[in-house]
Coordinates of C-alpha atoms and ligand atoms in Angstrom, one line a residue:
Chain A
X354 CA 0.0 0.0 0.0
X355 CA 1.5 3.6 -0.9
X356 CA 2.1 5.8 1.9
X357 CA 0.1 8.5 2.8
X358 CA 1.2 11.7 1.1
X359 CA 2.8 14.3 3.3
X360 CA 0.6 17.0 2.0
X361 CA -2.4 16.9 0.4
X362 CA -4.4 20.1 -0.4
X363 CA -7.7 19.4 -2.2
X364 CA -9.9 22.6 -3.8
X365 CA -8.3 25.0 -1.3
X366 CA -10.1 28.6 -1.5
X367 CA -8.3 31.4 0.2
X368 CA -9.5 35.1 0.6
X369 CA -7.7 37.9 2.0
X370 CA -10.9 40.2 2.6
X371 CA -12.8 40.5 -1.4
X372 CA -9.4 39.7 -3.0
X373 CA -9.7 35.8 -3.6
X374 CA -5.7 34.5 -3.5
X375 CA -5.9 30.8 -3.7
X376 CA -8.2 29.6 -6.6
X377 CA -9.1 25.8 -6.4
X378 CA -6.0 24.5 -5.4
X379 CA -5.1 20.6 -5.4
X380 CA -2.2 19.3 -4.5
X381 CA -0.5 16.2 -3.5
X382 CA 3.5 16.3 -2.0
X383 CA 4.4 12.4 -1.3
X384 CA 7.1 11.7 1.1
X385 CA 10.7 12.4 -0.2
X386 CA 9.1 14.5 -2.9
X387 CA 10.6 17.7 -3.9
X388 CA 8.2 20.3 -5.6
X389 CA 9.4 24.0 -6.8
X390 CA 7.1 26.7 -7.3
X391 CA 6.9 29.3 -9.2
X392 CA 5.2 32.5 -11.0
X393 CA 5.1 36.3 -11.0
X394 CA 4.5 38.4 -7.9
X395 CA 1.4 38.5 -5.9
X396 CA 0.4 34.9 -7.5
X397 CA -0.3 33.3 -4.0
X398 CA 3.1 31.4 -3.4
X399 CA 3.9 32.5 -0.3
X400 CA 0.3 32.2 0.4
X401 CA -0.2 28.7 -0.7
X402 CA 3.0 27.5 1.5
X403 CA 2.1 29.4 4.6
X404 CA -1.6 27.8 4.6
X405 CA 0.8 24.6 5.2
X406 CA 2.4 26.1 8.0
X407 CA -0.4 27.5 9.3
X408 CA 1.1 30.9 9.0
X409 CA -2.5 31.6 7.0
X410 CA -5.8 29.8 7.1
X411 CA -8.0 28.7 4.2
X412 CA -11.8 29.0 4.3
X413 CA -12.6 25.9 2.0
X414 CA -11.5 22.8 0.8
X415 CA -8.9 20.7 3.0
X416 CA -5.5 20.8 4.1
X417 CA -3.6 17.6 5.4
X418 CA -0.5 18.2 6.5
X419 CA 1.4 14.8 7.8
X420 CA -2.1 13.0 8.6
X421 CA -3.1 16.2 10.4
X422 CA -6.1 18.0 8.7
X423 CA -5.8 22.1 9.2
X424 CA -8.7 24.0 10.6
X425 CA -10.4 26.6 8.2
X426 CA -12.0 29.8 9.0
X427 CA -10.2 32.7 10.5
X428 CA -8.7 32.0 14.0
X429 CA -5.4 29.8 14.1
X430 CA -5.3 26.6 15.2
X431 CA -2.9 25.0 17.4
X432 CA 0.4 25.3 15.7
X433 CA 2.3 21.9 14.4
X434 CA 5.0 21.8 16.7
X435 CA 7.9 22.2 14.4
X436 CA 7.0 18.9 12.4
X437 CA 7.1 21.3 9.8
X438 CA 9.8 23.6 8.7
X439 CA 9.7 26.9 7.5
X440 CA 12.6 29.0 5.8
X441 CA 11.9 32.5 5.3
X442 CA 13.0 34.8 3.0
X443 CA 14.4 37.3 5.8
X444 CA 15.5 34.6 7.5
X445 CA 13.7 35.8 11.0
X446 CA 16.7 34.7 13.0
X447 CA 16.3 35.9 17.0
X448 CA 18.7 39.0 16.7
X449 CA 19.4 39.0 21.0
X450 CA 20.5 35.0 21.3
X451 CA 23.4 33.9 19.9
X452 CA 23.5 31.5 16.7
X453 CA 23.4 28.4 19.4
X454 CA 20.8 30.0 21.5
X455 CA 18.4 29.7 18.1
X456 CA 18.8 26.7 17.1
X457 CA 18.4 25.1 20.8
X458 CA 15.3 27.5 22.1
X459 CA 12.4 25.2 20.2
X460 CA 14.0 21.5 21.1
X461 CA 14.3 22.6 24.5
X462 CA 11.2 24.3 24.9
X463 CA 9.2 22.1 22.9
X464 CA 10.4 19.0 23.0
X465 CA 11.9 18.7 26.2
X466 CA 15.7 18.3 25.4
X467 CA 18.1 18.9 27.9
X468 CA 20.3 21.3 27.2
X469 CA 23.1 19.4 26.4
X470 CA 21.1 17.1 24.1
X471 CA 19.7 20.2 22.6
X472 CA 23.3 21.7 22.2
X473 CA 24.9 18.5 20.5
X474 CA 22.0 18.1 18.2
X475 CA 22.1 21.9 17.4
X476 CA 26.1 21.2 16.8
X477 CA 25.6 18.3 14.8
X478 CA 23.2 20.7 12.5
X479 CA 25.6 23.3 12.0
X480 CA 28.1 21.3 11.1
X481 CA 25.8 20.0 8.0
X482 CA 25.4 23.6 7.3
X483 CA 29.5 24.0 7.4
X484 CA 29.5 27.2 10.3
X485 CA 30.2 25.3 13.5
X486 CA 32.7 27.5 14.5
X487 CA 30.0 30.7 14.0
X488 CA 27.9 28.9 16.8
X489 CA 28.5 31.9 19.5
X490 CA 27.9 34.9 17.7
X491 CA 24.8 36.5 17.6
X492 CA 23.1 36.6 13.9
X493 CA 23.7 40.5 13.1
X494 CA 27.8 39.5 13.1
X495 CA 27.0 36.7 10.1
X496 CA 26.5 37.2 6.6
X497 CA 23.0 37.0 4.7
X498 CA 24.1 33.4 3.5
X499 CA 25.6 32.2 6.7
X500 CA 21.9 33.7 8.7
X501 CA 20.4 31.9 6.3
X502 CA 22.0 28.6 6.8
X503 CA 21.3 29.2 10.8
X504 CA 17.7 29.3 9.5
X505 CA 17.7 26.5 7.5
X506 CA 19.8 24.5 10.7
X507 CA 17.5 26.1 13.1
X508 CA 14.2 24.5 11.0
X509 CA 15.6 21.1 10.5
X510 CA 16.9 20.8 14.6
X511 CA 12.8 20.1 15.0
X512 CA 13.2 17.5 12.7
X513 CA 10.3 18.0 10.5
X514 CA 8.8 15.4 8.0
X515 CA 8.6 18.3 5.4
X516 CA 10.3 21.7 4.7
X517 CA 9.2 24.5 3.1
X518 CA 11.2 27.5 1.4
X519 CA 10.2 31.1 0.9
X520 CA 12.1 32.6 -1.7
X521 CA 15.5 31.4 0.4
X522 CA 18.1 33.7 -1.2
X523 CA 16.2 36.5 -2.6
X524 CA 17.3 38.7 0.3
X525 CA 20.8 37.6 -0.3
X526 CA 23.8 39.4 -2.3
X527 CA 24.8 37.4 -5.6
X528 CA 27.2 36.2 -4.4
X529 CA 25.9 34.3 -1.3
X530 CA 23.2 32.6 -2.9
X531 CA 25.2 29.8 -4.3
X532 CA 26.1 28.7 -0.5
X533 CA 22.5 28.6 0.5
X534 CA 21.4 26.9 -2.6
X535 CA 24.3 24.0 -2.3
X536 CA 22.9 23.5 1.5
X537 CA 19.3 23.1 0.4
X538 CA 20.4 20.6 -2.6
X539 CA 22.5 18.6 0.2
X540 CA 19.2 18.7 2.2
X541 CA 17.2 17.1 -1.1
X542 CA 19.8 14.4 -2.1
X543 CA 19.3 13.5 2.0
X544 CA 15.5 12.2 0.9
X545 CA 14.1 15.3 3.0
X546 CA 10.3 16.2 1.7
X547 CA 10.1 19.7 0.3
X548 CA 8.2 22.8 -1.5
X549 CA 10.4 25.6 -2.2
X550 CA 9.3 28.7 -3.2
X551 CA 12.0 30.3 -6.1
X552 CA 12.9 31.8 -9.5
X553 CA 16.1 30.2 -9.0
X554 CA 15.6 28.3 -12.3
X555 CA 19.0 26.4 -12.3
X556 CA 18.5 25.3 -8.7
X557 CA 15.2 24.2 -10.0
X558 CA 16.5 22.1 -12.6
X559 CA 18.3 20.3 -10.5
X560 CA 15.9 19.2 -7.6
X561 CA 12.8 19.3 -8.4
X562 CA 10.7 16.7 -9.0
X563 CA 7.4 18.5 -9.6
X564 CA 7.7 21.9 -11.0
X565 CA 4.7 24.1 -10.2
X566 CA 3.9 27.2 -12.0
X567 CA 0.9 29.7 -10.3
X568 CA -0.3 32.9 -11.6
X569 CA -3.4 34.9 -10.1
X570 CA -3.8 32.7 -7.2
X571 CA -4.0 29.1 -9.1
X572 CA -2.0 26.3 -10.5
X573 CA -1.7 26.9 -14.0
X574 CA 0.8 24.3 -15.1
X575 CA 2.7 21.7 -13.4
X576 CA 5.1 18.6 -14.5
X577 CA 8.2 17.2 -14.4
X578 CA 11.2 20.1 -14.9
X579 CA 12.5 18.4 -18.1
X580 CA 8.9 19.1 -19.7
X581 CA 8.5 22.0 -17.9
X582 CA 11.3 24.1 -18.9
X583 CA 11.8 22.1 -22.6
X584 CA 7.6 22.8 -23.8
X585 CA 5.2 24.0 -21.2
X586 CA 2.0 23.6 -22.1
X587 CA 0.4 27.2 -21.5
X588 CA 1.1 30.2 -22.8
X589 CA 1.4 32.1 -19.3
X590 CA 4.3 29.5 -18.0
X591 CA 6.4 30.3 -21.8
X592 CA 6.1 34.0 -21.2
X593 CA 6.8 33.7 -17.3
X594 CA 9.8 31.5 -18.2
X595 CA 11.3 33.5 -21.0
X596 CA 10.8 36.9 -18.6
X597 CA 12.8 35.2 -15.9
X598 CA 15.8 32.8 -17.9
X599 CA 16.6 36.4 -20.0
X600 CA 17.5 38.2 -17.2
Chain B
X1395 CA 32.1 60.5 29.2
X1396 CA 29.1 60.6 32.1
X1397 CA 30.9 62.1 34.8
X1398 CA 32.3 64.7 33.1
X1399 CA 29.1 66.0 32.3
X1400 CA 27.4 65.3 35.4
X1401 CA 30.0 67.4 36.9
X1402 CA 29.8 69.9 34.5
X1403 CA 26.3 70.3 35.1
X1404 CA 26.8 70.9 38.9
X1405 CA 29.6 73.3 38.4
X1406 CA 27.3 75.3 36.1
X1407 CA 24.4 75.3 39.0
X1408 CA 27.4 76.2 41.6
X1409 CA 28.5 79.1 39.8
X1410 CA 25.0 80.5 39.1
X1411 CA 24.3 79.9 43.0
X1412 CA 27.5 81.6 43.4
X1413 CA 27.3 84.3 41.3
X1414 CA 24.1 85.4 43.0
X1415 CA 25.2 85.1 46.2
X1416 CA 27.9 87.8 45.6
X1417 CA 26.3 89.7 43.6
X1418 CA 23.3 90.9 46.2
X1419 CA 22.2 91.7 49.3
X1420 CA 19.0 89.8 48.9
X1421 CA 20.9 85.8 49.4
X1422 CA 21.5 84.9 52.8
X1423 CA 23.7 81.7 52.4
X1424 CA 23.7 81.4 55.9
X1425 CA 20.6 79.1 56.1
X1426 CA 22.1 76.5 54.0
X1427 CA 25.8 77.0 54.7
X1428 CA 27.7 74.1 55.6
X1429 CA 30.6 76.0 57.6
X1430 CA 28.2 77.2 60.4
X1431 CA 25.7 75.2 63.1
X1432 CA 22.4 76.6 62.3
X1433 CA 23.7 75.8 58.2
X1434 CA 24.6 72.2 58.8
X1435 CA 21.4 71.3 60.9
X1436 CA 19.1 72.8 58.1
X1437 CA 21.1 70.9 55.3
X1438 CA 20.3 67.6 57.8
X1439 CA 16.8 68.3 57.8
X1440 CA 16.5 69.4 54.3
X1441 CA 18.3 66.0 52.9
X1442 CA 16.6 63.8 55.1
X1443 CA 13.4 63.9 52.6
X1444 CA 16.0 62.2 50.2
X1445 CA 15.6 58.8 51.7
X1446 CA 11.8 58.9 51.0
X1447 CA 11.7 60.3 47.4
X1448 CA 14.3 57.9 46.6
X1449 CA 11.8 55.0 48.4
X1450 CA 8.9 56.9 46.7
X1451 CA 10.1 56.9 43.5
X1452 CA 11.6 52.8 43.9
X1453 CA 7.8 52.0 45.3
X1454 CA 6.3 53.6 42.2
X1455 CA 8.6 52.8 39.8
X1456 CA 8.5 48.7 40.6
X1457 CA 4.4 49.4 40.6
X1458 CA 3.9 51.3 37.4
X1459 CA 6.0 49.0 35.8
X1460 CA 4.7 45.9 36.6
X1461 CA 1.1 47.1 36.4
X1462 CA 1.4 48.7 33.1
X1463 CA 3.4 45.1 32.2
X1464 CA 0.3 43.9 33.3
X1465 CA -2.1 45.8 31.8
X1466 CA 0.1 46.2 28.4
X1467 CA -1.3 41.9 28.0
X1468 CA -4.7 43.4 27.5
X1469 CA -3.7 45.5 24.9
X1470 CA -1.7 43.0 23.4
X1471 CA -4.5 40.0 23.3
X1472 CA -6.9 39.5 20.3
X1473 CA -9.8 39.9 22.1
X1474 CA -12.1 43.0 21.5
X1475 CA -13.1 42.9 25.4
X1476 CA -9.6 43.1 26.4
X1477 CA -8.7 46.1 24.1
X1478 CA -11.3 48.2 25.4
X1479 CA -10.3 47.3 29.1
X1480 CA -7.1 48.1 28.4
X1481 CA -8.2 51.2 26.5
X1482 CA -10.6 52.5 28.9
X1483 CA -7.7 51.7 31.4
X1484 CA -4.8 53.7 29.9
X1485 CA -7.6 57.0 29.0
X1486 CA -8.5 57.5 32.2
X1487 CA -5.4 57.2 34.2
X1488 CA -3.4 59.2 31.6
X1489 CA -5.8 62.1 31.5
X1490 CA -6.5 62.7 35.7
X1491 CA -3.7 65.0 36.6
X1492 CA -1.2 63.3 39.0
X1493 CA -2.0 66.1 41.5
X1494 CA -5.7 65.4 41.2
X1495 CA -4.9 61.2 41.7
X1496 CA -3.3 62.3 44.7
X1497 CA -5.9 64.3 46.5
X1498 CA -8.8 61.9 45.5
X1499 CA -6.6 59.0 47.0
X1500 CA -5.6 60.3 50.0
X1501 CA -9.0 62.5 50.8
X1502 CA -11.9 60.5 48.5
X1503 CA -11.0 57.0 48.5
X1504 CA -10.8 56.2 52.3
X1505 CA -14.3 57.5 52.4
X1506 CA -15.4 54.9 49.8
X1507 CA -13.6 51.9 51.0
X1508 CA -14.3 53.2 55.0
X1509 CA -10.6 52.8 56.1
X1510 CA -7.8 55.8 56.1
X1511 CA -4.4 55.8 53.9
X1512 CA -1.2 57.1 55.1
X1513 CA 0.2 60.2 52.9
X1514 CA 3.2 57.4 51.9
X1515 CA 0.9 54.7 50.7
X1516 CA -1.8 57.1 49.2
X1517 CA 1.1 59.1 47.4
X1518 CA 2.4 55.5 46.3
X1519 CA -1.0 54.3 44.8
X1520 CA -1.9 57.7 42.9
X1521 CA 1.4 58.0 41.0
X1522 CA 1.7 54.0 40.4
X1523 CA -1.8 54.1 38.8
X1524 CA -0.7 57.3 36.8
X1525 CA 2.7 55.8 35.8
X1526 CA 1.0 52.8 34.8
X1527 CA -1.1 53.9 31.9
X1528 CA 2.3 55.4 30.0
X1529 CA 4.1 52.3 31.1
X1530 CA 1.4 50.3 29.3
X1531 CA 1.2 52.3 26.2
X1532 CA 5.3 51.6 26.4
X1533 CA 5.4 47.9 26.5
X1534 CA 2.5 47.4 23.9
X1535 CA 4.6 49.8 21.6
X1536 CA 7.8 47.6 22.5
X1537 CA 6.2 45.0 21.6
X1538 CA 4.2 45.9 18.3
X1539 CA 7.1 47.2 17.2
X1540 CA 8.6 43.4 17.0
X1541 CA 8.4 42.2 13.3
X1542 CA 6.1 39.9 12.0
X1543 CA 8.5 37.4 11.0
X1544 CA 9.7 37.1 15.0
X1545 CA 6.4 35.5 15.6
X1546 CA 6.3 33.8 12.6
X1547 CA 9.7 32.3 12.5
X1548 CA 8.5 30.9 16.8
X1549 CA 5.1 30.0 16.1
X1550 CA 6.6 27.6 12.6
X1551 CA 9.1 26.1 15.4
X1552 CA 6.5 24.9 17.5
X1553 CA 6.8 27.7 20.4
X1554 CA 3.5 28.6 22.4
X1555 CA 2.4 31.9 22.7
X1556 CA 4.0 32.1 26.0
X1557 CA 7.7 30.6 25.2
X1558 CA 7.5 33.0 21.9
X1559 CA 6.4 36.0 24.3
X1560 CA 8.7 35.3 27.2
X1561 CA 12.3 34.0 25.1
X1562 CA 11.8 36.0 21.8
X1563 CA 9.2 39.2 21.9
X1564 CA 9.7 40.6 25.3
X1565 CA 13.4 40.9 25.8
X1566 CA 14.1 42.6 22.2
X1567 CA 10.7 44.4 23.2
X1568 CA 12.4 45.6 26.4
X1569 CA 15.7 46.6 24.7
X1570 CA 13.6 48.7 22.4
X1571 CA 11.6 50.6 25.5
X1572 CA 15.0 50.9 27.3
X1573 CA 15.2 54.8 26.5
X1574 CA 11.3 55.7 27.3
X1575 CA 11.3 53.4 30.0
X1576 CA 14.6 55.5 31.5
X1577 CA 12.7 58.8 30.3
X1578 CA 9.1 57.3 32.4
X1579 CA 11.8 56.9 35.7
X1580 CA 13.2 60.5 35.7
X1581 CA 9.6 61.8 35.1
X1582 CA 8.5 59.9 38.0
X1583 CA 11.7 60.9 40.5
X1584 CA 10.5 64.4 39.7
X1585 CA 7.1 63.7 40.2
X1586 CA 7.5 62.7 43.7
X1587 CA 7.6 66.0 44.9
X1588 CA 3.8 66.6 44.2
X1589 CA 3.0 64.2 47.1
X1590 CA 4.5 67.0 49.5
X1591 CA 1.3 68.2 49.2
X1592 CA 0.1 65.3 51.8
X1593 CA 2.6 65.6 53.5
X1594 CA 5.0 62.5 53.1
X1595 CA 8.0 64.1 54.1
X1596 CA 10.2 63.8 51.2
X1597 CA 12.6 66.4 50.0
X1598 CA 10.4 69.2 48.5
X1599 CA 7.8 68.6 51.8
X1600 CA 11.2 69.5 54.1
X1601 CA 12.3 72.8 51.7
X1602 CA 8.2 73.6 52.8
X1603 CA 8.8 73.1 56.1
X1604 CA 12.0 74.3 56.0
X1605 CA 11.0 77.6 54.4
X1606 CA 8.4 78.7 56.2
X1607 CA 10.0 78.8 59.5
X1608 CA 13.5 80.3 58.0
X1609 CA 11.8 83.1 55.9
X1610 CA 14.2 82.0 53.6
X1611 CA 12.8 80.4 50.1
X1612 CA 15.5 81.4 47.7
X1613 CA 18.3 79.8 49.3
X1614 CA 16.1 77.2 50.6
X1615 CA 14.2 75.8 47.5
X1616 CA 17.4 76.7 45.2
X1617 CA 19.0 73.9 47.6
X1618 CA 16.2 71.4 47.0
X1619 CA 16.4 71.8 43.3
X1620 CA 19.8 71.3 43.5
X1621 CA 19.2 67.8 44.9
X1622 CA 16.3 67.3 42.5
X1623 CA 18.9 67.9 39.6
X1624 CA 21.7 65.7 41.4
X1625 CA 19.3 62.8 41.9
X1626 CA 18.1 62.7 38.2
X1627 CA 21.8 63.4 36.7
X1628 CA 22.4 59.9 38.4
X1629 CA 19.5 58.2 37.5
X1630 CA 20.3 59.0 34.0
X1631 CA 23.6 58.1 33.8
X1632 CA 22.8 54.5 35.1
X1633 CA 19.9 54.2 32.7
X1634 CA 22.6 55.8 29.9
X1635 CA 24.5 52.8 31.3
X1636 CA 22.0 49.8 31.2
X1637 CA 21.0 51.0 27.9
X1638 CA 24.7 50.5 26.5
X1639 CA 25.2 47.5 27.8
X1640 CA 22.0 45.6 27.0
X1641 CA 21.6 48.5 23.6
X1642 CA 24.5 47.5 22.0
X1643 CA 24.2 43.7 20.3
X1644 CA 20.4 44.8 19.5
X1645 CA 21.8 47.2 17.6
X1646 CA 24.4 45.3 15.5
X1647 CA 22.1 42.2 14.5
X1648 CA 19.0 44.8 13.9
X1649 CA 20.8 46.2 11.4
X1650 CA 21.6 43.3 9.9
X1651 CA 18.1 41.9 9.8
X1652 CA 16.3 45.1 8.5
X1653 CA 18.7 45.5 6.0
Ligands
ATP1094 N1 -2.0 39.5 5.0 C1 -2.6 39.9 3.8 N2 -3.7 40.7 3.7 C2 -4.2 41.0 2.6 N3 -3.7 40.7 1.3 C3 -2.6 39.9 1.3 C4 -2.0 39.5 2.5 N4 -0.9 38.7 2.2 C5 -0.9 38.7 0.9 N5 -1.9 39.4 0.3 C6 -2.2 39.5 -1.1 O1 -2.4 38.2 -1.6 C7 -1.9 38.1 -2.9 C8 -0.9 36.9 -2.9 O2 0.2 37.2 -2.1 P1 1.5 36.3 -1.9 O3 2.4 36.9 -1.0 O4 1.0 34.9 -1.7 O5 2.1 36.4 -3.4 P2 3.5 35.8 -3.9 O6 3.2 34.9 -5.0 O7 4.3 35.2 -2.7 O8 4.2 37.1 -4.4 P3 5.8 37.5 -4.2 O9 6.5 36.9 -5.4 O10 5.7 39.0 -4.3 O11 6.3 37.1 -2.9 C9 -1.2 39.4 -3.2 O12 -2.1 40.2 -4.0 C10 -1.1 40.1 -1.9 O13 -1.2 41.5 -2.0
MG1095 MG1 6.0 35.7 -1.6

């Protein structure tokens, strides 16, 4: 018997106020699976991944999220307790704890690690994301890319089932963006489940295995990368494509 | 850096003291002047309010702040009952002058609740409930002032609201009031002084006393400023202090993450 996908998102309507966001969205991530989404600004990415995350709440249609299914309507639900993980484009680091502090705050707190357990998994992470020896200063001494990596280190010490990206390296100089990408591509070839938001089309190419393209709040196309970057089938995805590859 | 200006501040208030002391008949130094009997025993008496301003203004400090803490919850919550509370809360202890509070404490309330307040504790409640209000509007400020992605970033880690309040929001919140926190403290040393009018016998109530049976206000309340301005000079430089120290790494990584 297959397993059960890690997320499944069947005719999901979202409205912020009268402006409808997310238009009849399905959507089925299975474990291991690594989906890339993309499309111009103000298509409902960012929306579409934080309903996963419960950051936002849809009013219809239903969100499963690791065999969990999300409340609609407006108030929050109880949050998912770090099973899954969020990277966010501005990192969101805790600027008055050092590097360390982050990443061992949520085991302690939430899953009752001792510190030193919380401190030699928190090591073990920052090793994977090459700055152990950054693990006493306090964010504002690292670089974009380095805060970045602490993000993606501080995310994955909850060990979640699934991780989601939010244009990663868009608030990053040019020349740190490589660093972050290798670290999420080491994170894919280590079987982890993820959606990541980008327009990083090379990045794309290499890990996706479902390439999503949205535009006004639904999924217009979606397919393998090799189909979707070689003929997509609508109009909208060639243009969007062709916009983004000249630059 | 501090004590050179603290010093230079006194030195200034010296001269000026000085200057009018030589230059007319109308000083008479003698009242306050350390190098006779009658001088020293009148300096004794006028410093002795010190101890209770200082007291006053601890009392009412620790109150205000942990009231307005408090009260800064309701305006912080999502529901509509609690922003009103802590609406109606912060209007009407803002807008009843401190002087007022005072009076209707010490001469209206012990007629409502049958039992009699001593000037100290009355003084104490009126100026805590006043301080309280700005101290709330502080803290909820502190804390809207938090970006989104602070609660975003603790709520996607699994952190309740009260592990995201108490290790992530409130301390940079805290570093961010430091400097109108410091500002609400010196407002409140000086404010002390209005409970004279009671009669808790702190250092403007003893220049009252003082001065009535000296004939001698000039000298005499010149003196009590002067310890008005010496208290808050120090005050000051220890909240200039606390803010450095706790400021500084705030500063660094904020610029960082806004950039
Ligand atoms: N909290 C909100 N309240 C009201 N409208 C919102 C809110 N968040 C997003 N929107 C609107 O929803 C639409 C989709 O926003 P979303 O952030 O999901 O787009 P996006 O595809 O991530 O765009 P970008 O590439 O600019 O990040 C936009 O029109 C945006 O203005
Ligand atoms: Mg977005």
């Amino acid at each position: 018997m297959p397993e059960a996908p890690v997320v499944s998102m069947q005719a999901v309507n979202k409205w912020f106020g009268q402006l409808q966001v997310l238009k009849d969205i399905n959507l089925s991530v299975s474990s291991g699976e690594r989906v890339v989404i993309c499309g111009p600004s103000g298509s409902g990415k960012s929306t579409l991944i934080r309903c996963i995350c419960e950051l936002e709440n849809h009013q219809q249609g239903s969100i499963a999220v690791n065999d969990k299914t999300l409340a609609t309507g407006p108030h929050r639900g109880a949050n998912q307790g770090g099973e899954v993980g969020m990277v966010f484009q501005q990192f969101n680091l805790f600027p008055h704890m050092t590097v360390l502090r982050n990443l061992t705050l949520a085991p302690m707190r939430v899953r009752d690690l001792s510190r030193a357990e919380a401190e030699e998994l928190a090591m073990q992470y920052l090793e994977r994301v090459r700055i152990p020896d950054q693990a006493q200063k306090l964010p504002g001494q690292l670089s974009g890319g380095q805060q970045q990596r602490v993000a993606i280190a501080r995310s994955l010490c909850m060990q979640p089932r699934l991780m989601l990206f939010d244009e990663p390296t868009s608030a990053l100089d040019p020349e740190m963006i490589s660093e972050v990408l290798e670290t999420i591509i080491e994170l894919a070839d280590e079987g982890m489940t993820m959606i990541c938001v980008t327009h990083e089309m090379g990045f794309a190419k290499r890990v996706a295995d479902q390439m999503i393209f949205m535009d006004g709040g639904e999924i217009v196309e979606r397919a393998a990368p090799g189909k979707f970057f070689s003929s997509p089938d609508h109009g909208r995805t060639q243009q969007f494509l062709s916009q983004i590859l000249s630059h | 850096m501090n004590r050179k200006r603290l010093l230079a501040a006194l030195l200034i208030t010296c001269l000026l003291l000085l200057a009018g002391c030589a230059s007319s008949q109308q000083w008479g130094w003698y009242v306050v002047n350390p190098m006779v009997h009658r001088g020293r025993i009148n300096l004794l008496f006028l410093m002795s309010g010190i101890p209770w301003t200082i007291m006053l203004t601890l009392c009412c400090v620790l109150i205000s702040n942990l009231l307005g803490f408090l009260i800064s919850l309701l305006g912080l919550a999502e529901q509509r009952i609690a922003h009103l509370v802590y609406r109606g809360y912060v209007e009407v202890f803002r807008s009843i002058p401190p002087l007022v509070s005072i009076f209707w404490v010490y001469y209206g309330l012990p007629i409502l609740i049958d039992v009699g307040l001593e000037p100290f504790p009355a003084g104490m409640l009126a100026l805590s409930l006043y301080g309280s209000a700005f101290m709330a509007e502080i803290f909820r400020g502190g804390v809207q002032s938090i970006e989104r992605g602070q609660f975003e970033a603790s709520r996607t880690l699994g952190l309740g609201y009260f592990d995201t309040m108490r290790f992530v929001i409130f301390p940079q919140a805290l570093r961010r009031s430091l400097p109108a926190i410091g500002n609400q403290l010196v407002i409140m040393l000086k404010m002390t002084s209005l409970v004279s009018v009671i009669g808790v016998s702190e250092v403007l109530r003893r220049g009252n006393e003082l001065a009535v049976t000296e004939y001698r206000p000039l000298e005499i309340y010149s003196f009590v400023a002067l310890q008005y301005l010496v208290l808050v000079l120090i005050v000051s430089a220890g909240v200039r202090k606390l803010e450095r120290r706790m400021g500084s790494d705030e500063r660094q990584s904020g610029r960082a993450v806004t950039e």
